[in-house]
XYZ file of C-alpha atoms in Angstrom:
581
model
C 12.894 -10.048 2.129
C 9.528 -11.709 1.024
C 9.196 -12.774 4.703
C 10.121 -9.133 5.836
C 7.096 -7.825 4.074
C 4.945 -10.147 4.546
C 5.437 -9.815 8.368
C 5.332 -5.965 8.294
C 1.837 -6.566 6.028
C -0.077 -9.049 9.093
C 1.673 -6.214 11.802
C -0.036 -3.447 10.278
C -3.349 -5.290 9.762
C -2.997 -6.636 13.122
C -2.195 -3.169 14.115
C 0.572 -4.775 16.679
C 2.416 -1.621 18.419
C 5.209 -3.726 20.565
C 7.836 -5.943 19.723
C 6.046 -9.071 21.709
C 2.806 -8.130 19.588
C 5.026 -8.541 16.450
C 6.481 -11.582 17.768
C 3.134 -12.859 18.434
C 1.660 -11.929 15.062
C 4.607 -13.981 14.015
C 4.261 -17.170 15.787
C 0.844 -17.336 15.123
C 1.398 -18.156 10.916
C 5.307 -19.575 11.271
C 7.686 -21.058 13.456
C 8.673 -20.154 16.879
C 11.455 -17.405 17.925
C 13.180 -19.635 20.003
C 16.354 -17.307 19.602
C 14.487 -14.858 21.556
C 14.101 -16.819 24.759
C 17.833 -18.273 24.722
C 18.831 -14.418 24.561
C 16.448 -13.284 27.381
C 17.530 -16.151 29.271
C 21.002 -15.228 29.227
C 22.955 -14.944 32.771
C 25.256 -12.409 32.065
C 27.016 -10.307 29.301
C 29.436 -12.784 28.444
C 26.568 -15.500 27.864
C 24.542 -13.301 26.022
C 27.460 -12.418 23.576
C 28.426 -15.880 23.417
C 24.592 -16.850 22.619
C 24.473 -13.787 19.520
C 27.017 -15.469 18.156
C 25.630 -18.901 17.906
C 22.456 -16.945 16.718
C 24.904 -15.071 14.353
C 26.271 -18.601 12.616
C 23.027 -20.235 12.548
C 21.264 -17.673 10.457
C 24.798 -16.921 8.162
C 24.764 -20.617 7.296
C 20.826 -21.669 7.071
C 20.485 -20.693 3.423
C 23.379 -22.862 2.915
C 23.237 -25.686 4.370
C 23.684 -29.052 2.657
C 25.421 -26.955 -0.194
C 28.604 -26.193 -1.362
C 28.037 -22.594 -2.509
C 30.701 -20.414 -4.174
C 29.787 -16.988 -3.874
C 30.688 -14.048 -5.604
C 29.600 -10.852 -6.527
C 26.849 -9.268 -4.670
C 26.570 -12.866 -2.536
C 30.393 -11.705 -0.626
C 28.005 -8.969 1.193
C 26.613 -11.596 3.809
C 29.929 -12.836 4.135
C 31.773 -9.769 4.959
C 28.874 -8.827 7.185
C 29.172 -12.000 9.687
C 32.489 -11.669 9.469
C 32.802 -8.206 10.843
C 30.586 -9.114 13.312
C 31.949 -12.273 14.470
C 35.369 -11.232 15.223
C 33.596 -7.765 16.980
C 31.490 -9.903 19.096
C 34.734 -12.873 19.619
C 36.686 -9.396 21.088
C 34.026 -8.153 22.873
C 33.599 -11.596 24.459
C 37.245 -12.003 25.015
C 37.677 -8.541 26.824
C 34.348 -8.807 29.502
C 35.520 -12.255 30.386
C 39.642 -10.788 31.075
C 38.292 -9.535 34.478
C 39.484 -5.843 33.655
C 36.340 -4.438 35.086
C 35.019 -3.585 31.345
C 31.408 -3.338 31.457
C 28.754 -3.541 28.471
C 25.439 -3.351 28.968
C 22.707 -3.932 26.240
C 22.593 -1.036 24.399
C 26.190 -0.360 24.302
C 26.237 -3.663 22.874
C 23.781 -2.797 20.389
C 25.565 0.214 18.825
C 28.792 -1.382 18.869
C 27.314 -4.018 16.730
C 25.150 -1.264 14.371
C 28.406 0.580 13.926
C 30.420 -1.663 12.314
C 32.206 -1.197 9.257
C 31.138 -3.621 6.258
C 32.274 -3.002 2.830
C 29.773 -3.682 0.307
C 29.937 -4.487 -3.275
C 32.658 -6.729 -5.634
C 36.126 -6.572 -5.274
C 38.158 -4.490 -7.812
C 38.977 -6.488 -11.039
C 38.667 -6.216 -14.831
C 35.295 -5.262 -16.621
C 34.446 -3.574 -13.464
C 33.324 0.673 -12.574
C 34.657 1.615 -9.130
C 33.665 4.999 -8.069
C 36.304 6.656 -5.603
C 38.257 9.909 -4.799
C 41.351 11.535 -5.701
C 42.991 10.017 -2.461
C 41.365 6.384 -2.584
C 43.331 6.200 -6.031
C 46.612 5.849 -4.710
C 48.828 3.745 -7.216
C 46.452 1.851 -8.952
C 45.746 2.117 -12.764
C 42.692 1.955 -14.698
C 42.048 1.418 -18.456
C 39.742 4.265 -18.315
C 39.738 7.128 -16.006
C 36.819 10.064 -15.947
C 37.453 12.862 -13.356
C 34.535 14.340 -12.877
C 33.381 17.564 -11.195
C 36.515 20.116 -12.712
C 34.627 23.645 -11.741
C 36.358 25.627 -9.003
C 34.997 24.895 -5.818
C 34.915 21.276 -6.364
C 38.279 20.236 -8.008
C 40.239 22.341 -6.712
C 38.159 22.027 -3.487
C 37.988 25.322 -1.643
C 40.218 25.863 0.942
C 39.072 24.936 4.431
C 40.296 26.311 7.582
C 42.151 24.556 10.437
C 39.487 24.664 13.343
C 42.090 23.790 16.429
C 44.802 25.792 14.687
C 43.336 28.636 12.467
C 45.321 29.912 9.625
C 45.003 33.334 11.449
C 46.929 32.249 14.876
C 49.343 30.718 12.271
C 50.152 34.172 11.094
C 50.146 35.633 14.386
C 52.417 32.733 15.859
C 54.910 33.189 13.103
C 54.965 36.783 13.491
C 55.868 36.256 17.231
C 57.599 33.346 17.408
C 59.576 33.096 13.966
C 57.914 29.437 13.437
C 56.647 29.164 10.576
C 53.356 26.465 10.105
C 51.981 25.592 6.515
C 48.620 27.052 6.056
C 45.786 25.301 5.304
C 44.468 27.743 2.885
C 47.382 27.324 0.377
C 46.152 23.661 -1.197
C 46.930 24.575 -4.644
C 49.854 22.275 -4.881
C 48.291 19.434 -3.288
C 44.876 19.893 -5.938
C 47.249 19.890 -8.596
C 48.901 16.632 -7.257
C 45.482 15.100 -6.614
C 44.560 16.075 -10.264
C 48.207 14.205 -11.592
C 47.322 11.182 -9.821
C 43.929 10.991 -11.148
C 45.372 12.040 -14.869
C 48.444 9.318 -14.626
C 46.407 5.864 -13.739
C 44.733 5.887 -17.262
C 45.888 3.278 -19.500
C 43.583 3.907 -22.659
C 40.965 6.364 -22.091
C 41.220 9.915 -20.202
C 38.264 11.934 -19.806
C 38.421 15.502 -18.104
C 34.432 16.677 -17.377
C 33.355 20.328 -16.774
C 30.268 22.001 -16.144
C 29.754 25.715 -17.344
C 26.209 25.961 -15.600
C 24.631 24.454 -12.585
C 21.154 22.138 -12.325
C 19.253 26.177 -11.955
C 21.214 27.290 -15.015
C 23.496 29.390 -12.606
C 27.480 29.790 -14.779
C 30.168 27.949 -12.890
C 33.889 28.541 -13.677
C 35.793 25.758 -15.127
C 39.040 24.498 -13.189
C 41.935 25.991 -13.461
C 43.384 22.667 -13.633
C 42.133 22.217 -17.546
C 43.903 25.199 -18.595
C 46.883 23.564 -17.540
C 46.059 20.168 -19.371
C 45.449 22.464 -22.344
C 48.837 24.200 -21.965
C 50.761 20.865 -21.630
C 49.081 18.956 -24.595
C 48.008 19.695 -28.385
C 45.095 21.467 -29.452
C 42.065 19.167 -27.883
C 39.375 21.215 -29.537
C 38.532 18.110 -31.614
C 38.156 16.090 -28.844
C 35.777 18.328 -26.902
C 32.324 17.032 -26.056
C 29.663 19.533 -24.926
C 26.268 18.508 -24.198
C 23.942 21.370 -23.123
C 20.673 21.709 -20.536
C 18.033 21.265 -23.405
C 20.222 17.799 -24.657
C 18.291 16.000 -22.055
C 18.604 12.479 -23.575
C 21.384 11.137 -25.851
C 20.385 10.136 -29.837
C 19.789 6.811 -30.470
C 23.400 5.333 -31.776
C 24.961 7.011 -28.964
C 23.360 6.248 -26.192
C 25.895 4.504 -23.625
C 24.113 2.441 -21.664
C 20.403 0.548 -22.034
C 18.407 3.240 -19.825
C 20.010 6.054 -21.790
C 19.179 4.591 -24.915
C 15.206 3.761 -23.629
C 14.933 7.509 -22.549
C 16.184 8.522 -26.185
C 13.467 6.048 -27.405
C 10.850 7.767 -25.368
C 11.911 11.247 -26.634
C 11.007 10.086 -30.013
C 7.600 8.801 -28.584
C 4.440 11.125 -28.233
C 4.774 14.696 -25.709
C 2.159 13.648 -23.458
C 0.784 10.444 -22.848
C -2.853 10.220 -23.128
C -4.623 10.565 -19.746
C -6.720 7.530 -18.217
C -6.830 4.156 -17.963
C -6.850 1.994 -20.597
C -9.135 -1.510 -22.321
C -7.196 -4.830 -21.179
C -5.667 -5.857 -23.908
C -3.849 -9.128 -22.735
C -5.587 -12.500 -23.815
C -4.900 -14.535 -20.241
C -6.521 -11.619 -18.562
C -9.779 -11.242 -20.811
C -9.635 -15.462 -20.968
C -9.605 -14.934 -17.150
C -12.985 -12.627 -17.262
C -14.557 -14.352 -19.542
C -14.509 -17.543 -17.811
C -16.358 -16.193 -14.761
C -19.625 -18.141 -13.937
C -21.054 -15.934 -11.597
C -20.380 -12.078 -11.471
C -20.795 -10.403 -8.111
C -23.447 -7.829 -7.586
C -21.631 -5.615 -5.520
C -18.213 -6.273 -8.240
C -21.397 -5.106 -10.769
C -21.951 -1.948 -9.233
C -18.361 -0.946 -8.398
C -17.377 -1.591 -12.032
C -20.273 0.773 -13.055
C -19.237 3.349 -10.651
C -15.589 3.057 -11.717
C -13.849 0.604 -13.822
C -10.503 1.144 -12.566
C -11.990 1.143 -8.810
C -13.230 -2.724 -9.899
C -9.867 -3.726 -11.482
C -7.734 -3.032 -8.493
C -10.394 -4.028 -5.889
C -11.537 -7.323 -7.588
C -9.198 -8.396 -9.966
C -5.982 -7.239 -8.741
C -6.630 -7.590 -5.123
C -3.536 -6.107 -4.096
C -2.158 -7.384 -0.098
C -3.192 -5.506 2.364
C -0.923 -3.048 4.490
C -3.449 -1.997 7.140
C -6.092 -2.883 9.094
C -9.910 -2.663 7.307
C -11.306 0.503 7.342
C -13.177 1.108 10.533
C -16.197 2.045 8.813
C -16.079 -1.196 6.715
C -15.378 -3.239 10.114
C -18.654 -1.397 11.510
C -20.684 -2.468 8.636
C -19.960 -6.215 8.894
C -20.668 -5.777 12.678
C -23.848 -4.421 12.368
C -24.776 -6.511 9.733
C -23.710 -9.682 12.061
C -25.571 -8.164 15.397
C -28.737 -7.588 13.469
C -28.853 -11.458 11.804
C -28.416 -12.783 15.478
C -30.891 -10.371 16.676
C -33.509 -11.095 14.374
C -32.910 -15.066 14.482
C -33.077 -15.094 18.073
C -36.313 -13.028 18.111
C -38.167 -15.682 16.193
C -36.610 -18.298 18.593
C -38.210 -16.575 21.303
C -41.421 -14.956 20.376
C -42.173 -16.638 17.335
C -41.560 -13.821 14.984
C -38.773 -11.587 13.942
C -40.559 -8.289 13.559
C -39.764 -5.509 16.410
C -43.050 -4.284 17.723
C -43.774 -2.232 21.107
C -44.425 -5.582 23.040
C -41.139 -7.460 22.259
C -38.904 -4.105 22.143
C -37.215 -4.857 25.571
C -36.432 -8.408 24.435
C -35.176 -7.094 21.052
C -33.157 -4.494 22.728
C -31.858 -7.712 25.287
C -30.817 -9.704 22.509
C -29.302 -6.917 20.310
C -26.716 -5.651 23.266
C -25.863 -10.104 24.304
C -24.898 -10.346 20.320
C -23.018 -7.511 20.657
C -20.897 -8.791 23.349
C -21.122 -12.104 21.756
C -19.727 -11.208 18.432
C -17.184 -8.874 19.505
C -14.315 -10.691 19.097
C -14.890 -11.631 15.097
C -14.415 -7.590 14.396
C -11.845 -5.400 15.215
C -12.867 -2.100 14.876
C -9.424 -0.508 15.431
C -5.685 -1.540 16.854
C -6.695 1.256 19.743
C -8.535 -0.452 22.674
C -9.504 2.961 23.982
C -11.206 3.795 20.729
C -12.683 0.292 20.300
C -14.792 0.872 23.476
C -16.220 3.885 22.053
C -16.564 2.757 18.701
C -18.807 -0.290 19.815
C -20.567 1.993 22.549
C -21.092 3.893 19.523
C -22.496 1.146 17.113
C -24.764 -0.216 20.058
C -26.585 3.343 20.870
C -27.247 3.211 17.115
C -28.442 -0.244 16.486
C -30.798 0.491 19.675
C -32.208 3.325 17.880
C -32.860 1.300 14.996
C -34.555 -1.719 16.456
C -36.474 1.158 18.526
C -37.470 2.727 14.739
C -38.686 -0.648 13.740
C -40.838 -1.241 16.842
C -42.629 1.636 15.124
C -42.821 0.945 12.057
C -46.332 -0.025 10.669
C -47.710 -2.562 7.815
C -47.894 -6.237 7.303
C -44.331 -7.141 6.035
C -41.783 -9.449 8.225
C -38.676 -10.404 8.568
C -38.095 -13.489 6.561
C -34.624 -14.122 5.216
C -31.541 -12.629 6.553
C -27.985 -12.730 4.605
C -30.092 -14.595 2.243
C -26.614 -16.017 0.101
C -27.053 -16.990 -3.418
C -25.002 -17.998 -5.953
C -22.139 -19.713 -3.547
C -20.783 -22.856 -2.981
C -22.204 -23.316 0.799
C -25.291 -20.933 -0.374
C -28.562 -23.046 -0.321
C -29.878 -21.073 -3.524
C -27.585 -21.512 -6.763
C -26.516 -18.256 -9.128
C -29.092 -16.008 -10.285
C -29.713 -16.336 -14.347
C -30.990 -13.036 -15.804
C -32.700 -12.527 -18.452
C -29.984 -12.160 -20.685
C -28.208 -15.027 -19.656
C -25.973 -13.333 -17.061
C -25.514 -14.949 -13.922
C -25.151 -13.582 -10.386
C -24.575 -14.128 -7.284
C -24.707 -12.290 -3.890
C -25.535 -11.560 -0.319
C -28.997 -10.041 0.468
C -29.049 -8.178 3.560
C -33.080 -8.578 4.649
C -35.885 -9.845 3.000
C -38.957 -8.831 4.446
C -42.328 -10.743 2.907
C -46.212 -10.838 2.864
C -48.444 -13.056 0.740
C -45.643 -13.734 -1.752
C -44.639 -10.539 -2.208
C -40.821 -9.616 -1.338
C -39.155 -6.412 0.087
C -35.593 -6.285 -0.100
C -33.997 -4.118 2.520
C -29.920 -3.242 2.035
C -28.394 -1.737 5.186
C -26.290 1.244 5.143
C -23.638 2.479 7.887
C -24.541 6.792 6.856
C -27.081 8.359 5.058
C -28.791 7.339 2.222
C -29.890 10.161 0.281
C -28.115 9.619 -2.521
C -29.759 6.159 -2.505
C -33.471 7.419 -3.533
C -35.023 5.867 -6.396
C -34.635 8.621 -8.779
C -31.432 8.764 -8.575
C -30.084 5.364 -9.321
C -29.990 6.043 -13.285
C -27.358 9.224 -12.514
C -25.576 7.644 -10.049
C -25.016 4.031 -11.618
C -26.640 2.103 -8.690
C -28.453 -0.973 -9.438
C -27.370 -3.256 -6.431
C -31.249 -3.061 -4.621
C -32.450 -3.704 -8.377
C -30.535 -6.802 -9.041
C -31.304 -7.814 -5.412
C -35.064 -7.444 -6.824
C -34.735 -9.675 -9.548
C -32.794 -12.167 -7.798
C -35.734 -12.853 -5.169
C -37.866 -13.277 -7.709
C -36.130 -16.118 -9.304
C -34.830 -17.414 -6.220
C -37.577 -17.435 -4.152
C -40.773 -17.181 -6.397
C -41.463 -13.776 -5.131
C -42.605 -10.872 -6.602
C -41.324 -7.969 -5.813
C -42.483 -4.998 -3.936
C -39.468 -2.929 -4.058
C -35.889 -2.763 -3.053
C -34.496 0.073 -0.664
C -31.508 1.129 1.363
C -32.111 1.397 5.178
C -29.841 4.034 7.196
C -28.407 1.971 10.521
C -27.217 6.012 11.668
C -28.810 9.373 11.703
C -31.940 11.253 12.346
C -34.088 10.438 9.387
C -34.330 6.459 9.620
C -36.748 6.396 6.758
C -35.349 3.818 3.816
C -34.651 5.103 0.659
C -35.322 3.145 -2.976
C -38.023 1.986 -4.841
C -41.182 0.526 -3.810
C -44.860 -0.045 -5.482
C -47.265 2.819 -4.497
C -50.327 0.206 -4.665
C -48.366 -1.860 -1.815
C -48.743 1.370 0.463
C -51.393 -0.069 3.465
C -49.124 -3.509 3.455
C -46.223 -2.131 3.292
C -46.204 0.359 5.777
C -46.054 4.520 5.925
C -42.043 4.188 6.496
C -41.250 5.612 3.282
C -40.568 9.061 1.160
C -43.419 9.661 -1.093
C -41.205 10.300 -3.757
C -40.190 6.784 -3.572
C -43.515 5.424 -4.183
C -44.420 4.850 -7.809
C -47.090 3.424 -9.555
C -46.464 -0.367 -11.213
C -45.669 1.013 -14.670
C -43.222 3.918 -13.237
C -41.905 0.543 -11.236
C -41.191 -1.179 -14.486
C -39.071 0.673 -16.117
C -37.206 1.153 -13.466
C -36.801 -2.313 -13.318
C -36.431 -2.357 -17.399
C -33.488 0.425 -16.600
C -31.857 -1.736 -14.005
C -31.682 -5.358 -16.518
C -30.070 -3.369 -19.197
C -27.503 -1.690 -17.137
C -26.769 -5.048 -15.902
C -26.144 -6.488 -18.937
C -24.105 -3.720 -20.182
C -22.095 -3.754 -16.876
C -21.776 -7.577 -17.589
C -20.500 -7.280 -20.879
C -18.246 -4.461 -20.617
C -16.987 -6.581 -17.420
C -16.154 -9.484 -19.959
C -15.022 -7.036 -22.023
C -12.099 -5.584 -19.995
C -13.598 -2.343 -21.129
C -11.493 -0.114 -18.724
C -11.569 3.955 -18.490
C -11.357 6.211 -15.769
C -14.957 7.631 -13.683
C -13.099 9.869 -10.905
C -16.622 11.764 -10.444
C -18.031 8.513 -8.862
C -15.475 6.344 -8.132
C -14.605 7.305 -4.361
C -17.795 7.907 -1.897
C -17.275 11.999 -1.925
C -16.327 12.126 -5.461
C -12.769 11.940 -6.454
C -10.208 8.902 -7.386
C -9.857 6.340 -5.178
C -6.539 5.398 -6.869
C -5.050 8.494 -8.794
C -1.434 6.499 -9.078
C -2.820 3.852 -11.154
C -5.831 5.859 -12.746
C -3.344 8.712 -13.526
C -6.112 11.045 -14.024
C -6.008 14.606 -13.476
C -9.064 16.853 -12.856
């Protein structure tokens, strides 16, 4: 089963469609389907039957080869399985190759094969529950029988009609003819010798069940069958039993089996379970935090936006069952074509800012990367919609690059994916203040004269990403980025923003120093432009929500923030969170 899954996981991320895409997907991480070739190469039915069943025998005895296994219980199932389907496919075998004619294509095959009769589960014996009906009883006893379902309609069933021979044209035919058929209708004789046979096979135990209401609290009649158990034997009213709708659970010494005694123990438990996620608790996992040496920024700011969001994203890090998100494929893309762009710019003009001259090479070098670094993203399984998608992505980048070529001031392009904090990073972690370390991936740095601009690309809008609000809405990412140039490179900063790669207003949105304004540029909202104290405590803000990120981090201080936690509001993972708004 483990390799089931973890086949149908890399199909669905793949997003394979066919069989031979599956197959592919397949071969690619494991061994070869060589099965699947000696079938397809098959001459005729007779060889392809006598090829399943050397496929058949290799795969029944692989898990047990070199042993001498005894199975038993549950293990008989695989047993009873190729054996059903090694004598089918032996007859089969046996009749297309008696030259009668018989002919069996593929499919017919197929369904002969799917249709087979196994039984599953252990052979009757002592200590053992065997569920069956009146007439799969026969002559067998049982230490304990409970016949279940005594209500009329169900034991004694209803009568049903004859539909070749209807108990009407009975009538009529005895009527005419003076032959006289039994009718179907009249089955109260043979209920009441289904009911003796179920009654007579108990050794030590009988137990006769009723219902007097159904699951909607509609009455039901009881048998008819009990009255005459009551008339045979003594008064049983000290044996009865009744259990109503509202006994939902049994008490605690009377519980009959382990989950019937853990839903009695959960009666006795609280009426409603406290919404929300809550603090880890278990040492290995806080151990586990606390040993990190570098925190992520982007782990940072997911945590602060939602807890649980960070848990099941970065700690848990559950397989994935689809392909990325398209959007998140985009990003990475973008980010990609735009590094290549930029490098290449430099290689060929000397510099990496976009002006009116070197636009036409820019826009050159932007659509080759494109092309070049295609086949590292998949933007979706569809092929159809890929083309559009990166037709899509390219009309935007264009625009961008084309906003850039107008963009005035002295900053440039200086370090792109700047890495910090990794093990094939050129810059090590990033020690705060406080003594937390990060690390990270910096989109853009622009710089002038040792100042530093740090530029964070966005796939929408970026509204939500002005300066004023990053205190309401937990964002801190361009902040950190801030501080991290400044240790890492000996910078100072001039401001951190978040640059839209889509939409009609292409101005970035953040924080930058108002007395930067000639050198860095008229690009901006004024309302993002403060003065160097406003600056500051922005900056104060940002190191103390850090550290209080950091520590509750550590912490494994867990609760639930649905109001931020998916991009539109909302929970991004209501089964786990179990929130409710």
């Amino acid at each position: 089963p483990a390799l089931a899954d973890s086949l149908e996981a890399d199909v669905r991320v793949a997003g394979a469609r066919t069989a031979a895409e599956a197959r592919a997907v397949w071969e690619e991480k494991r061994w070869p389907l060589d099965q699947i070739e000696r079938l397809a190469r098959a001459r005729d039915t007779g060889a392809l039957i006598a090829e399943l069943n050397r496929c058949l025998e290799h795969l029944f005895a692989a898990p047990y080869r070199r042993r001498a296994a005894v199975l038993s219980g549950a293990e008989l199932d695989d047993p009873r399985a190729f054996e059903a389907a090694h004598d089918a496919l032996t007859e089969l075998r046996a009749v297309v190759g008696a030259g009668t004619g018989v002919r069996l294509d593929d499919r017919a095959l197929h369904q002969t094969l799917e249709r087979l009769p196994v039984r599953a589960g252990e052979n009757p014996q002592p200590d053992r529950v065997q569920v069956a009906s009146p007439l799969q009883i026969r002559a067998r006893r049982f230490a304990a029988v409970f016949v279940c379902g005594l209500v009329e309609g169900e034991f004694p069933a209803r009568a049903a009609p004859e539909a070749f021979l209807p108990d009407a044209d009975r009538r009529e035919l005895a009527r005419a003819s003076g032959l006289r058929l039994p009718l179907r209708e009249d089955q109260l004789e043979r209920e009441r010798y289904l009911f003796y046979v179920c009654a007579s096979r108990a050794e030590r135990l009988l137990v006769l069940s009723t219902r007097i209401c159904d699951e909607e609290g509609n009455p039901v009649a009881p048998s008819f069958l009990l009255s005459d158990v009551e008339a045979v034997l003594a008064d049983l009213s000290e044996h009865r039993r009744t259990r109503t709708l509202a006994e939902v659970t049994w008490s605690l010494d009377a519980a009959p089996t382990e989950a019937e005694w853990e839903r009695a123990v959960a009666r006795t438990g609280p009426r409603r379970v406290e919404e929300g996620a809550k603090p880890l608790s278990a040492p290995p996992a806080l151990e586990e935090l606390r040993a990190k040496d570098a925190l992520s920024a982007g782990a940072l700011e997911r945590f602060a936006g939602c807890p649980v969001k960070w848990l099941v994203e970065d700690v848990l890090d559950p397989v994935k069952l689809e392909p990325d998100p398209e959007q998140m494929v985009r990003g990475s893309y973008a980010h990609r074509v735009l590094e290549v762009t930029f490098r290449r710019l430099r290689e060929e003009t000397g510099s990496r800012r976009v002006t009116q001259e070197n636009l036409p090479q820019a826009e050159r070098i932007l659509v080759a990367a494109l092309e070049s670094e295609s086949g590292e993203f998949r933007l979706s399984p569809d092929q159809t919609r890929v083309r559009a998608a990166v037709r899509r992505l390219e009309f935007d980048l264009l625009r961008y690059i084309a906003h850039e070529a107008e963009r005035d001031g002295l900053f440039e392009p200086e370090h792109l994916e700047l890495r910090f904090g990794f093990s094939d990073s050129d810059h090590p972690a990033v020690e705060l203040d406080d003594g937390t370390r990060v690390r990270g991936v910096i989109d853009r740095v622009d710089t002038w004269n040792g100042w530093a601009l740090v530029r964070d690309y966005k796939s929408g809008k970026t509204e939500k990403y002005k300066g004023s609000d990053w205190e309401r809405e937990r964002r801190f990412q361009a902040a950190l980025y801030m501080l991290a140039v400044e240790r890492a490179l000996g910078l100072k900063a001039a401001g951190g923003v978040y640059v839209p790669l889509s939409g009609k207003d292409r101005r970035a949105r953040g924080l930058v120093l108002d007395e930067l304004s000639e050198q860095l540029g008229t690009d901006f909202v004024p309302t993002d432009r403060v003065d160097p104290e406003r600056f500051e405590e922005r900056v104060a803000w940002a190191r103390a929500a850090i550290h209080g990120t950091a520590e509750s981090m550590r912490a494994g201080t867990i609760c639930s923030l649905p109001d931020s936690c998916a991009w539109r509001g909302g929970c991004s993972y209501p089964s786990i969170c179990r929130t409710e708004d």
